[in-house]
Amino acid sequence: MRPNPKKTSRGVRFGQWMAASWRPNLLRPFVLLMCMFAVATMMVALVNNMDWKSFKHLAFDSGYSHVKVIKSESDTRSYRFFVLPNGLQVLAVSDPTADRVAASMDVSVGHFSDPEDLPGLAHFLEHMLFMGSKKYPDENQYSAFLAQHGGHSNAYTAAENTNYQFEITPEFFRPALDTFAQFFVAPLLRDTSTVREVKAVENEHIKNLQSDGWRMQQLKKSVCNPKHPNHKFGTGNLQTLCNNTYAGNMANRCEGTLAALRSFYRRHYVAPRMRLAVIAREPMGEIEDMVRESFSSVPADGGLKEPEQWDAPVRPESARGARMIRLVPITDQRLVTISWQLPPMYLAFRQKAASYLSHLVGHEAKGSVAALLKKRGLIESLSAG
């Protein structure tokens, strides 16, 4: 199976299947599949006619302080949603039986917001936040503490959000959470860390060059409308993050990048654009106290209070009809991907139109497109989403 690259574009969904062979009679089942996609597209058109403005407050309204969490009768965990004075929204979970505890922070900014002259800046910032804070200045303190106590961390940068997460054994949750919080309170973003982390981003890029999934993703980006942020090179590399034409050393070449990085952080990493989820063993009151103590200092002002929006279509304005692109793979595989643009589904998250569509297209039961193509020996698998 191809690797799963980071998410690329809000409102873009695709169906794909692995072909067992590449034979001319494959075209006949394609017609049936395309009919299903046509029906799906018509259903999406109904969604397009909805009044999206009426849903916007559901995604971004932070003016409420209490939400009742609906859970299963068999769920013994306790839940509480609350909003800190700085606008940070929090979902806390108390589970006295948990053998692992965790936290995840999601920030509503991703590589769509990269400056045109610095592709990969959001991803680079993700790396830099691990490199120490004013309260915990040691670059290795966070990772070392987690490793010493059976924990680990991860992070990823997507198109419109960046996510940070960790888990650890229950006894060490409080100090781990406080160290984690400082990512968003006062990170150092030191010049001494810049060169090393740019090289880490470069190594990621080199690895991705040998991945068919990443190559396909970048190919699709390259044919997007240049006015839409989906065309941007989200991962970044040494060439995009530092001035390769400058003859000086690496530190001097990256000097301008560090200034842009700090400006990007101040502009986008503000509490109203963050969502925190935590699960711990402690009683709910103690969990809330921990969160308030560690995260109330996250800046609330000085940046954009809401995510950026883009009105340009994903496809070039000059594009007419469908477009077929063939890519020679690195690995021995035959993969067909059909992509089409949908409206921003998060604005109507209760309706879950995209989930219904992907379920119908990707269904593999008797009588489905997948079952028919498998019976004829034309595919190995089909997925949609």
Short mmCIF file of C-alpha atoms in Angstrom, two decimals:
data_model
loop_
_atom_site.label_atom_id
_atom_site.label_comp_id
_atom_site.label_asym_id
_atom_site.label_seq_id
_atom_site.Cartn_x
_atom_site.Cartn_y
_atom_site.Cartn_z
CA MET A 1 0.00 0.00 0.00
CA ARG A 2 1.18 3.52 -0.66
CA PRO A 3 2.15 5.61 2.37
CA ASN A 4 -0.27 8.17 3.71
CA PRO A 5 1.16 11.66 3.15
CA LYS A 6 0.07 14.60 5.26
CA LYS A 7 -3.28 16.09 4.43
CA THR A 8 -3.17 18.46 1.54
CA SER A 9 -6.29 20.43 0.76
CA ARG A 10 -9.55 21.24 2.50
CA GLY A 11 -12.45 20.14 0.33
CA VAL A 12 -10.50 17.70 -1.84
CA ARG A 13 -11.63 14.09 -1.68
CA PHE A 14 -10.54 11.14 -3.79
CA GLY A 15 -11.22 7.51 -4.65
CA GLN A 16 -8.40 5.19 -5.55
CA TRP A 17 -7.78 1.57 -6.34
CA MET A 18 -4.84 -0.71 -6.93
CA ALA A 19 -4.97 -2.39 -10.33
CA ALA A 20 -3.95 -6.04 -10.46
CA SER A 21 -3.14 -5.63 -14.14
CA TRP A 22 -3.37 -2.94 -16.81
CA ARG A 23 -5.64 -4.40 -19.47
CA PRO A 24 -7.84 -2.66 -22.08
CA ASN A 25 -11.04 -4.24 -20.70
CA LEU A 26 -10.47 -2.23 -17.53
CA LEU A 27 -12.28 0.66 -19.21
CA ARG A 28 -15.71 -0.97 -19.02
CA PRO A 29 -15.82 -1.13 -15.20
CA PHE A 30 -14.41 2.39 -15.17
CA VAL A 31 -17.63 3.57 -16.80
CA LEU A 32 -19.65 2.10 -13.95
CA LEU A 33 -17.33 3.66 -11.41
CA MET A 34 -17.55 7.03 -13.11
CA CYS A 35 -21.34 6.81 -12.96
CA MET A 36 -21.10 6.40 -9.20
CA PHE A 37 -18.81 9.40 -9.02
CA ALA A 38 -21.31 11.37 -11.09
CA VAL A 39 -24.07 10.52 -8.62
CA ALA A 40 -21.77 11.45 -5.75
CA THR A 41 -20.99 14.75 -7.43
CA MET A 42 -24.69 15.55 -7.79
CA MET A 43 -25.17 14.82 -4.10
CA VAL A 44 -22.30 17.16 -3.33
CA ALA A 45 -23.99 19.81 -5.45
CA LEU A 46 -26.89 19.71 -3.00
CA VAL A 47 -24.43 20.34 -0.19
CA ASN A 48 -22.97 23.24 -2.16
CA ASN A 49 -26.34 24.98 -2.10
CA MET A 50 -26.41 25.14 1.69
CA ASP A 51 -26.01 28.45 3.46
CA TRP A 52 -22.43 28.05 4.68
CA LYS A 53 -22.41 31.34 6.56
CA SER A 54 -24.99 29.97 8.95
CA PHE A 55 -22.56 27.22 9.98
CA LYS A 56 -19.48 29.36 10.51
CA HIS A 57 -20.21 30.14 14.15
CA LEU A 58 -20.28 26.42 14.95
CA ALA A 59 -16.63 26.09 14.03
CA PHE A 60 -15.18 29.27 15.46
CA ASP A 61 -17.48 30.67 18.13
CA SER A 62 -15.58 30.81 21.42
CA GLY A 63 -18.15 32.88 23.26
CA TYR A 64 -19.60 29.93 25.16
CA SER A 65 -18.15 28.45 28.33
CA HIS A 66 -20.11 25.24 28.78
CA VAL A 67 -21.05 22.41 26.46
CA LYS A 68 -22.78 19.21 27.55
CA VAL A 69 -20.83 16.19 26.30
CA ILE A 70 -23.08 13.36 25.12
CA LYS A 71 -21.58 9.91 25.76
CA SER A 72 -22.54 6.25 25.74
CA GLU A 73 -24.17 4.76 28.84
CA SER A 74 -21.34 2.21 28.97
CA ASP A 75 -18.67 4.93 28.98
CA THR A 76 -17.47 5.35 32.57
CA ARG A 77 -15.10 8.23 31.84
CA SER A 78 -15.94 11.82 32.77
CA TYR A 79 -15.80 14.66 30.24
CA ARG A 80 -15.71 18.41 30.61
CA PHE A 81 -15.50 21.17 28.02
CA PHE A 82 -14.39 24.63 29.10
CA VAL A 83 -12.85 27.79 27.69
CA LEU A 84 -9.95 29.62 29.32
CA PRO A 85 -10.08 33.43 29.64
CA ASN A 86 -7.58 33.71 26.77
CA GLY A 87 -10.00 31.89 24.43
CA LEU A 88 -8.35 28.45 24.43
CA GLN A 89 -11.02 25.74 24.16
CA VAL A 90 -10.36 22.57 26.14
CA LEU A 91 -11.87 19.09 26.26
CA ALA A 92 -10.77 17.24 29.41
CA VAL A 93 -11.30 13.53 30.05
CA SER A 94 -10.92 11.85 33.44
CA ASP A 95 -10.32 8.09 33.39
CA PRO A 96 -9.08 6.62 36.72
CA THR A 97 -8.31 3.30 34.98
CA ALA A 98 -6.13 4.71 32.19
CA ASP A 99 -2.68 3.12 31.94
CA ARG A 100 -1.57 5.85 29.51
CA VAL A 101 -2.41 9.55 29.66
CA ALA A 102 -2.08 12.06 26.86
CA ALA A 103 -2.60 15.56 25.51
CA SER A 104 -3.04 16.97 22.03
CA MET A 105 -3.00 20.58 20.88
CA ASP A 106 -4.33 21.54 17.47
CA VAL A 107 -3.53 24.96 16.01
CA SER A 108 -5.61 26.22 13.09
CA VAL A 109 -2.72 27.10 10.80
CA GLY A 110 -0.84 24.95 8.32
CA HIS A 111 1.20 25.19 5.17
CA PHE A 112 -1.63 26.99 3.31
CA SER A 113 -0.50 30.04 5.30
CA ASP A 114 3.18 29.78 4.33
CA PRO A 115 4.59 32.98 2.82
CA GLU A 116 5.02 32.64 -0.94
CA ASP A 117 8.76 33.19 -0.61
CA LEU A 118 9.20 30.67 2.25
CA PRO A 119 7.45 27.37 1.42
CA GLY A 120 7.59 24.99 4.38
CA LEU A 121 7.69 27.67 7.10
CA ALA A 122 4.75 26.23 9.08
CA HIS A 123 6.40 22.79 9.01
CA PHE A 124 9.72 24.30 10.07
CA LEU A 125 8.00 26.02 13.02
CA GLU A 126 6.58 22.66 14.09
CA HIS A 127 10.16 21.37 14.36
CA MET A 128 11.44 24.46 16.18
CA LEU A 129 8.85 24.36 18.98
CA PHE A 130 10.50 21.20 20.31
CA MET A 131 13.79 23.08 20.79
CA GLY A 132 13.22 24.53 24.26
CA SER A 133 11.20 27.28 25.92
CA LYS A 134 11.87 30.15 28.29
CA LYS A 135 10.76 28.04 31.26
CA TYR A 136 12.46 24.84 30.05
CA PRO A 137 15.42 26.03 27.94
CA ASP A 138 17.17 22.68 27.43
CA GLU A 139 16.56 21.54 23.85
CA ASN A 140 16.38 17.88 24.84
CA GLN A 141 14.45 18.23 28.10
CA TYR A 142 10.98 17.50 26.71
CA SER A 143 11.96 14.47 24.61
CA ALA A 144 14.29 13.11 27.29
CA PHE A 145 11.65 13.40 30.03
CA LEU A 146 9.08 11.54 27.93
CA ALA A 147 11.56 8.81 27.00
CA GLN A 148 12.64 8.31 30.62
CA HIS A 149 9.05 7.77 31.72
CA GLY A 150 7.71 5.52 28.99
CA GLY A 151 6.28 8.29 26.84
CA HIS A 152 6.66 9.66 23.36
CA SER A 153 5.54 12.63 21.29
CA ASN A 154 4.62 13.41 17.72
CA ALA A 155 3.53 16.31 15.55
CA TYR A 156 2.44 16.98 11.99
CA THR A 157 1.74 19.97 9.77
CA ALA A 158 -1.25 19.71 7.45
CA ALA A 159 -2.85 22.18 5.05
CA GLU A 160 -4.81 24.21 7.58
CA ASN A 161 -3.80 22.86 10.97
CA THR A 162 -0.75 21.78 12.92
CA ASN A 163 -1.07 19.13 15.61
CA TYR A 164 1.16 18.40 18.61
CA GLN A 165 0.62 15.43 20.91
CA PHE A 166 2.25 13.30 23.58
CA GLU A 167 1.46 10.38 25.85
CA ILE A 168 3.15 9.18 29.03
CA THR A 169 2.64 7.01 32.10
CA PRO A 170 0.06 8.55 34.47
CA GLU A 171 2.43 9.41 37.32
CA PHE A 172 4.34 11.95 35.21
CA PHE A 173 1.48 13.68 33.43
CA ARG A 174 1.62 17.00 35.30
CA PRO A 175 5.29 17.90 34.53
CA ALA A 176 4.94 16.62 30.96
CA LEU A 177 1.84 18.75 30.42
CA ASP A 178 3.51 21.87 31.77
CA THR A 179 6.56 21.38 29.54
CA PHE A 180 4.25 20.81 26.58
CA ALA A 181 2.30 23.99 27.37
CA GLN A 182 5.42 26.10 27.04
CA PHE A 183 5.50 25.33 23.29
CA PHE A 184 2.59 27.75 23.07
CA VAL A 185 3.51 30.17 25.88
CA ALA A 186 7.13 31.18 25.30
CA PRO A 187 9.21 29.04 22.91
CA LEU A 188 12.78 30.22 22.46
CA LEU A 189 13.04 29.80 18.67
CA ARG A 190 16.81 30.20 18.94
CA ASP A 191 19.15 30.89 16.07
CA THR A 192 21.42 28.10 17.34
CA SER A 193 18.66 25.58 16.59
CA THR A 194 17.84 26.89 13.13
CA VAL A 195 20.50 25.17 11.03
CA ARG A 196 20.00 21.78 12.66
CA GLU A 197 16.23 21.82 12.22
CA VAL A 198 16.45 23.06 8.63
CA LYS A 199 18.65 20.04 7.97
CA ALA A 200 16.02 17.83 9.64
CA VAL A 201 13.37 19.25 7.29
CA GLU A 202 15.76 18.66 4.35
CA ASN A 203 16.22 15.02 5.39
CA GLU A 204 12.45 14.58 5.47
CA HIS A 205 12.24 16.00 1.97
CA ILE A 206 14.95 13.66 0.66
CA LYS A 207 13.09 10.69 2.15
CA ASN A 208 9.84 11.82 0.52
CA LEU A 209 11.48 11.93 -2.91
CA GLN A 210 11.44 8.13 -2.91
CA SER A 211 7.78 7.90 -1.89
CA ASP A 212 5.16 7.50 -4.61
CA GLY A 213 2.53 8.91 -2.27
CA TRP A 214 4.43 12.14 -1.69
CA ARG A 215 5.38 12.41 -5.37
CA MET A 216 1.72 12.09 -6.39
CA GLN A 217 0.72 14.66 -3.81
CA GLN A 218 3.22 17.20 -5.11
CA LEU A 219 2.22 16.48 -8.71
CA LYS A 220 -1.40 17.30 -7.90
CA LYS A 221 -0.28 20.48 -6.18
CA SER A 222 1.70 21.53 -9.25
CA VAL A 223 -1.42 21.56 -11.46
CA CYS A 224 -3.54 23.53 -8.97
CA ASN A 225 -4.55 27.13 -9.39
CA PRO A 226 -1.50 29.26 -8.40
CA LYS A 227 -3.95 31.61 -6.65
CA HIS A 228 -5.07 28.79 -4.34
CA PRO A 229 -2.75 27.82 -1.44
CA ASN A 230 -2.97 24.12 -2.32
CA HIS A 231 -0.28 24.73 -4.93
CA LYS A 232 2.29 25.44 -2.20
CA PHE A 233 5.16 23.10 -1.34
CA GLY A 234 4.14 22.34 2.23
CA THR A 235 7.08 20.26 3.43
CA GLY A 236 9.81 22.71 2.54
CA ASN A 237 13.51 21.92 2.22
CA LEU A 238 16.92 23.53 2.49
CA GLN A 239 16.48 25.40 -0.77
CA THR A 240 13.12 26.97 0.13
CA LEU A 241 13.92 27.78 3.77
CA CYS A 242 17.43 29.17 3.33
CA ASN A 243 18.99 31.30 0.62
CA ASN A 244 21.08 28.85 -1.39
CA THR A 245 22.42 31.62 -3.63
CA TYR A 246 24.14 33.30 -0.69
CA ALA A 247 27.79 32.35 -0.33
CA GLY A 248 27.94 32.67 3.45
CA ASN A 249 27.65 29.92 6.04
CA MET A 250 24.39 28.16 6.85
CA ALA A 251 23.60 30.37 9.85
CA ASN A 252 23.81 33.53 7.75
CA ARG A 253 21.78 31.98 4.94
CA CYS A 254 18.97 31.15 7.38
CA GLU A 255 19.00 34.45 9.28
CA GLY A 256 16.02 35.92 7.42
CA THR A 257 14.09 32.68 7.88
CA LEU A 258 14.31 32.91 11.66
CA ALA A 259 12.85 36.44 11.66
CA ALA A 260 9.99 35.27 9.44
CA LEU A 261 9.46 32.26 11.69
CA ARG A 262 9.03 34.40 14.80
CA SER A 263 6.63 36.69 12.96
CA PHE A 264 4.62 33.67 11.74
CA TYR A 265 4.40 32.34 15.30
CA ARG A 266 3.15 35.66 16.72
CA ARG A 267 0.59 36.00 13.92
CA HIS A 268 -0.96 32.54 14.07
CA TYR A 269 -0.20 30.88 17.42
CA VAL A 270 -2.82 32.63 19.55
CA ALA A 271 -5.13 30.94 22.05
CA PRO A 272 -8.45 31.56 20.20
CA ARG A 273 -7.10 29.46 17.32
CA MET A 274 -6.07 26.52 19.50
CA ARG A 275 -7.97 23.47 20.74
CA LEU A 276 -6.60 21.29 23.54
CA ALA A 277 -7.65 17.76 24.50
CA VAL A 278 -6.29 15.96 27.57
CA ILE A 279 -6.97 12.62 29.24
CA ALA A 280 -5.62 11.79 32.71
CA ARG A 281 -6.32 9.69 35.79
CA GLU A 282 -6.87 12.61 38.16
CA PRO A 283 -10.36 13.78 39.15
CA MET A 284 -11.85 16.28 36.74
CA GLY A 285 -11.33 19.24 39.04
CA GLU A 286 -7.60 18.53 39.30
CA ILE A 287 -7.26 18.13 35.54
CA GLU A 288 -8.95 21.47 34.94
CA ASP A 289 -6.70 23.13 37.52
CA MET A 290 -3.61 21.71 35.78
CA VAL A 291 -4.77 22.99 32.41
CA ARG A 292 -5.61 26.45 33.72
CA GLU A 293 -2.28 26.71 35.52
CA SER A 294 -0.20 25.73 32.48
CA PHE A 295 -2.15 27.16 29.54
CA SER A 296 -3.70 30.40 30.79
CA SER A 297 -0.54 32.25 29.75
CA VAL A 298 -0.88 31.30 26.08
CA PRO A 299 -1.10 34.67 24.27
CA ALA A 300 -4.59 35.74 23.28
CA ASP A 301 -3.77 38.93 21.38
CA GLY A 302 -1.42 40.10 18.68
CA GLY A 303 -2.41 37.68 15.93
CA LEU A 304 -5.29 36.59 13.73
CA LYS A 305 -8.22 35.45 15.86
CA GLU A 306 -9.70 33.28 13.09
CA PRO A 307 -8.14 31.06 10.41
CA GLU A 308 -7.47 32.55 7.01
CA GLN A 309 -9.95 31.89 4.21
CA TRP A 310 -9.37 31.49 0.47
CA ASP A 311 -11.92 32.13 -2.25
CA ALA A 312 -9.96 31.04 -5.33
CA PRO A 313 -10.94 27.68 -6.88
CA VAL A 314 -8.49 24.80 -6.54
CA ARG A 315 -8.42 24.17 -10.28
CA PRO A 316 -6.86 26.74 -12.61
CA GLU A 317 -9.41 29.22 -13.92
CA SER A 318 -8.49 28.21 -17.48
CA ALA A 319 -9.12 24.49 -16.87
CA ARG A 320 -11.95 22.89 -18.82
CA GLY A 321 -13.23 19.37 -18.21
CA ALA A 322 -11.31 16.49 -16.68
CA ARG A 323 -7.55 16.13 -16.85
CA MET A 324 -5.59 12.87 -16.91
CA ILE A 325 -2.01 12.77 -15.63
CA ARG A 326 0.26 9.72 -15.78
CA LEU A 327 3.09 9.31 -13.29
CA VAL A 328 5.83 6.68 -13.54
CA PRO A 329 6.03 5.07 -10.07
CA ILE A 330 9.18 4.21 -8.18
CA THR A 331 7.69 1.03 -6.75
CA ASP A 332 6.01 -1.74 -8.73
CA GLN A 333 2.36 -0.70 -8.48
CA ARG A 334 -0.60 0.45 -10.54
CA LEU A 335 -2.63 3.11 -8.78
CA VAL A 336 -5.50 5.14 -10.23
CA THR A 337 -6.68 8.20 -8.32
CA ILE A 338 -9.73 10.31 -9.15
CA SER A 339 -9.96 13.65 -7.33
CA TRP A 340 -12.62 16.31 -7.31
CA GLN A 341 -13.26 19.44 -5.32
CA LEU A 342 -15.84 19.61 -2.53
CA PRO A 343 -16.93 22.54 -0.39
CA PRO A 344 -15.39 22.91 3.10
CA MET A 345 -17.02 19.99 4.91
CA TYR A 346 -16.15 21.17 8.42
CA LEU A 347 -18.73 23.92 8.12
CA ALA A 348 -21.46 21.27 8.03
CA PHE A 349 -19.82 18.67 10.23
CA ARG A 350 -23.14 17.45 11.64
CA GLN A 351 -24.40 16.39 8.20
CA LYS A 352 -21.26 14.32 7.38
CA ALA A 353 -21.98 14.39 3.65
CA ALA A 354 -18.39 13.47 2.74
CA SER A 355 -18.49 10.44 5.05
CA TYR A 356 -21.65 9.16 3.37
CA LEU A 357 -20.17 9.65 -0.08
CA SER A 358 -16.89 7.93 0.69
CA HIS A 359 -18.75 5.02 2.31
CA LEU A 360 -20.91 4.51 -0.78
CA VAL A 361 -18.04 4.76 -3.26
CA GLY A 362 -15.62 2.65 -1.21
CA HIS A 363 -18.10 -0.06 -0.17
CA GLU A 364 -16.84 -3.56 -1.04
CA ALA A 365 -19.91 -5.71 -0.32
CA LYS A 366 -21.62 -7.90 -2.90
CA GLY A 367 -22.94 -5.82 -5.80
CA SER A 368 -20.51 -2.96 -5.25
CA VAL A 369 -18.09 -1.59 -7.82
CA ALA A 370 -15.19 -2.99 -5.79
CA ALA A 371 -16.73 -6.46 -5.70
CA LEU A 372 -17.30 -6.39 -9.48
CA LEU A 373 -13.75 -5.29 -10.27
CA LYS A 374 -12.24 -7.80 -7.86
CA LYS A 375 -14.30 -10.61 -9.38
CA ARG A 376 -12.85 -9.74 -12.78
CA GLY A 377 -9.35 -9.71 -11.36
CA LEU A 378 -8.83 -6.07 -12.21
CA ILE A 379 -8.12 -4.59 -8.77
CA GLU A 380 -6.66 -5.58 -5.44
CA SER A 381 -8.36 -2.93 -3.31
CA LEU A 382 -10.43 0.23 -3.46
CA SER A 383 -10.61 3.09 -1.00
CA ALA A 384 -12.39 6.42 -0.88
CA GLY A 385 -12.34 9.29 1.56
#
